[in-house]
Amino acid sequence: MTRLLIVGGNAAGMSAASKAKRMDPELEVLVLEAGQAISYSACGIPYQMEGLVESPEDLLVLTPEKAAARGIDVRLGHRATKLEPDSKTLHVQTPEGLESFAYDRLLIATGTRPRIPFAGGDLPGVHTLRHVWDGEALLADLEGGCECVAILGAGFIALESAEALAKRGKTVKLLHRSDKLLGVMDADMTDNIVETLEGLGVEVVLHAGIDRLEQEGDQIRLHGAKTHHADAVLIATGVGPVTGWLHDAGIRMDARGYIHVNERQETNLPDVWAAGDCCTVKDILSGQAHPLALALPANRMGRIAGENMAGGSAAFPGVLGTSVLRLGDQFWAQTGMTETYLAKTGMPFHVQVINAHHKAGYMPGDGRVRVKLLCDPDGDLLGCQIRGPAEGALRIQAAAVAVQHGVKVQQLAETETAYAPPVSPVTDPLVVCAMQLAKQLD
Amino acid sequence: MTRLLIVGGNAAGMSAASKAKRMDPELEVLVLEAGQAISYSACGIPYQMEGLVESPEDLLVLTPEKAAARGIDVRLGHRATKLEPDSKTLHVQTPEGLESFAYDRLLIATGTRPRIPFAGGDLPGVHTLRHVWDGEALLADLEGGCECVAILGAGFIALESAEALAKRGKTVKLLHRSDKLLGVMDADMTDNIVETLEGLGVEVVLHAGIDRLEQEGDQIRLHGAKTHHADAVLIATGVGPVTGWLHDAGIRMDARGYIHVNERQETNLPDVWAAGDCCTVKDILSGQAHPLALALPANRMGRIAGENMAGGSAAFPGVLGTSVLRLGDQFWAQTGMTETYLAKTGMPFHVQVINAHHKAGYMPGDGRVRVKLLCDPDGDLLGCQIRGPAEGALRIQAAAVAVQHGVKVQQLAETETAYAPPVSPVTDPLVVCAMQLAKQLD
């Protein structure tokens, strides 16, 4: 019996396990997970903290029992400590002690963990959000008169958690080292985020880099340019790959420890694949490999790896980094490259920004969106950013189709979209933006 | 001075006028409009009846005064009666009597008018919705104790008006000759429309074809398989082209009187163009020409005609017939061909229907959509239909991009869409449907 050993039981790992088992039911598929849950929606944790989702268990997509019903053997509390590729042996810290596992084919899908780039990250009351119960733990620290939480960071987790905790009635202070929130989008698309957060009751402090945390009585003192106090701290300033245990295995990684893979998700080691957030992924537009922590690409890399580990021949096309953030009733969505990125590369590009209605102008309610499109001098689309209410921002799905599949800006400008006064003006705002951008190329 | 004469001042006519004047400000652009308003949102009339839009004037996009500021001369109440292409003369009924207009280049953009295929359509209390004030006139007939309106038809205008009048507190009876509402979509996508209408307070009577209307006291009696009574009647059973006045001009039309044009919007007559609902349009997928009464294609045909009449060389790519209907908080959207149509042609095709969440399954609120995708055996997309709440149904814009621009189903299945729990599951429902459809082709 051929053994597929999978290290890490979240998006990429379980997608691989399921795909491989479906491809070849004869395979032994064994998943080792360091934590106490597999296959959960980490992206749902802020909504669970907010109270929209009742319990962390609602975020579990699979359990070891459900996986077993698919013929997948899952072991919780199993943390890989060392890989010996020559003997095809994995050393593992289990609840019962050290154990060795032999494999025929190995998948590394250990993901990332939050980086805490200063002292004091291990104090009581200091949190990160990684595991499915981490939101509950943070909320628990804010019970009983402890109501003030400081959140460090300006990405999805920091911003969504700020809203969630403010809506739970907590006093929330968002501290960020620079004045640019949501780094995946350009400043002209995110310049209303501070105001939006403040409208949700979040205090935002910019240029507030923190370099040390200290206990002070029942509180935590945050040291930086200024000093802040909080009952609890959420650190969401970034992540790093969980690949330290691989450093002497001879596996090719970048300087930060992200594993290099080819489009078949193969590492440089024989019979060793890697998938998900612990890998670098190829950007479809630039061809450059970089880390990316997003659920959909992680699932897909896992599925590609699973198919290939079961004898198939699948290739991962790469990523655009498509994403969307919600705060209140507003959304910020993007796909592909930003103007900020393009300006740095020195590549020639054209850019168009429009402010438009996303429904007929005479219909009631706020129907404003801002759309930004980028293309190269040949009309090949390079990126799109949209902000506005959900119905407006969801035009990003159409932009993603266009950017990923080589639809030219002149073609996008001619797209016959659906129109009805409650959901669109006669010409969709994405198409209007494309029409204006196309004119720059005439 | 070269004179562009434009017959019809709505979507196509005014788009052409504006485009031509922008292209060449030296042109004389003269628009003759039979009615009393130009360039209004006919699609907004149901929402104005519902009370979401305060006044019919709010639906006016342009007025003769605004057009004059663009250098366009608009004459209201000017109805073309005869075209003499050899002498390049147009005969016109004006408020002051008959008048002749010479032209250098002529655009016919007279649109359609409702067809009333039985006797009694001219009785007081019997209405159609075509002009911008027609909704007000219908509402006026339902004042003062007259509260019951019968609506004949099952297309956009009939269905949207049924909701609008029910929400205005009227007693609404929708009568339709068959049991299939919203003919532009397949039955498996529309089988919840009757229930939706009933939930909005509309009485729906199927297999209720009407063949005669009669006055009976203050009411109208509707004769068909059964007899119905109403204080007012709205007929929305279909339209026909306003081209009867052209029948001896030698212009090529189809059997119903829709004008044949090429992709430059040229008719067979020298220096005579046509655009908008009064033309046939080429279907992008089938290559067949057919009538289509939708605002966006009408605008575009007008713009193409205007550009070419000003000496340009623009081509209209054709249509998919992309559309979306709202009833309550539900939407029905489609693009391209339906299964019903494909089955009739005998073309080979594959079809996939899924029921899915359009946001994360654990998020509160109704997040269900049904997605249907059709492709040919090579994976070329042929059509898409979606029903569900606005945020779900708006995925049709992404489908329209894919269908129109030759994105294969296998490519759509790999699209990296945006994911956040409030607006999407990890894999977008459109992408999930494409993945399943692609599997049929393996």
XYZ file of N, CA and C in Angstrom, chain A residues 3 5 7 32 80-92 99-106 245-246 249 269-270 272:
93
model
N 1.804 4.953 0.810
C 1.398 5.906 1.844
C 1.679 7.354 1.421
N 1.751 10.865 2.984
C 1.824 11.501 4.289
C 1.674 13.004 4.080
N 1.521 16.716 5.904
C 1.848 17.455 7.120
C 1.070 18.762 7.107
N -1.121 14.514 9.334
C -0.631 14.866 10.667
C -0.840 16.360 10.887
N 5.375 17.923 13.119
C 6.594 17.456 12.455
C 7.782 18.217 13.002
N 8.881 17.521 13.252
C 10.065 18.176 13.816
C 11.276 18.054 12.906
N 11.258 17.048 12.013
C 12.453 16.849 11.183
C 12.095 15.959 10.003
N 12.664 16.319 8.855
C 12.464 15.497 7.656
C 13.793 14.900 7.228
N 13.797 13.589 6.991
C 14.979 12.937 6.423
C 14.593 12.401 5.049
N 14.829 13.184 4.013
C 14.332 12.793 2.697
C 15.021 11.550 2.138
N 16.286 11.312 2.519
C 16.986 10.158 1.948
C 16.345 8.854 2.402
N 15.968 8.817 3.670
C 15.333 7.592 4.187
C 13.811 7.700 4.138
N 13.315 8.812 3.587
C 11.867 9.045 3.507
C 11.203 8.860 4.871
N 11.757 9.571 5.817
C 11.273 9.463 7.197
C 10.936 10.848 7.736
N 9.807 10.934 8.417
C 9.403 12.177 9.070
C 9.381 11.937 10.578
N 10.042 12.825 11.305
C 10.032 12.740 12.768
C 8.957 13.673 13.299
N 8.221 13.166 14.269
C 7.006 13.876 14.686
C 6.895 13.869 16.210
N 7.850 10.209 17.458
C 7.517 9.057 16.647
C 8.063 9.310 15.238
N 8.355 8.244 14.516
C 8.815 8.387 13.135
C 7.773 7.808 12.196
N 7.570 8.502 11.084
C 6.620 8.022 10.071
C 7.368 7.864 8.750
N 7.237 6.695 8.167
C 7.768 6.486 6.818
C 6.731 6.970 5.814
N 7.188 7.404 4.641
C 6.242 7.811 3.601
C 6.731 7.359 2.239
N 5.778 7.203 1.337
C 6.142 7.042 -0.074
C 6.152 8.401 -0.759
N 5.109 9.205 -0.425
C 5.027 10.563 -0.972
C 4.618 11.489 0.160
N 5.251 12.648 0.188
C 5.047 13.565 1.305
C 4.539 14.915 0.800
N 11.327 23.727 10.870
C 11.691 22.320 11.112
C 12.317 21.668 9.872
N 12.287 22.350 8.730
C 12.798 21.785 7.473
C 14.189 22.299 7.133
N 16.773 19.948 5.839
C 16.304 18.842 4.991
C 16.745 19.015 3.531
N 12.972 18.132 -3.687
C 13.247 16.799 -3.127
C 12.364 15.757 -3.800
N 12.900 14.564 -4.082
C 12.085 13.523 -4.713
C 10.914 13.134 -3.819
N 8.533 14.733 -2.651
C 8.086 15.716 -1.662
C 7.415 16.894 -2.379
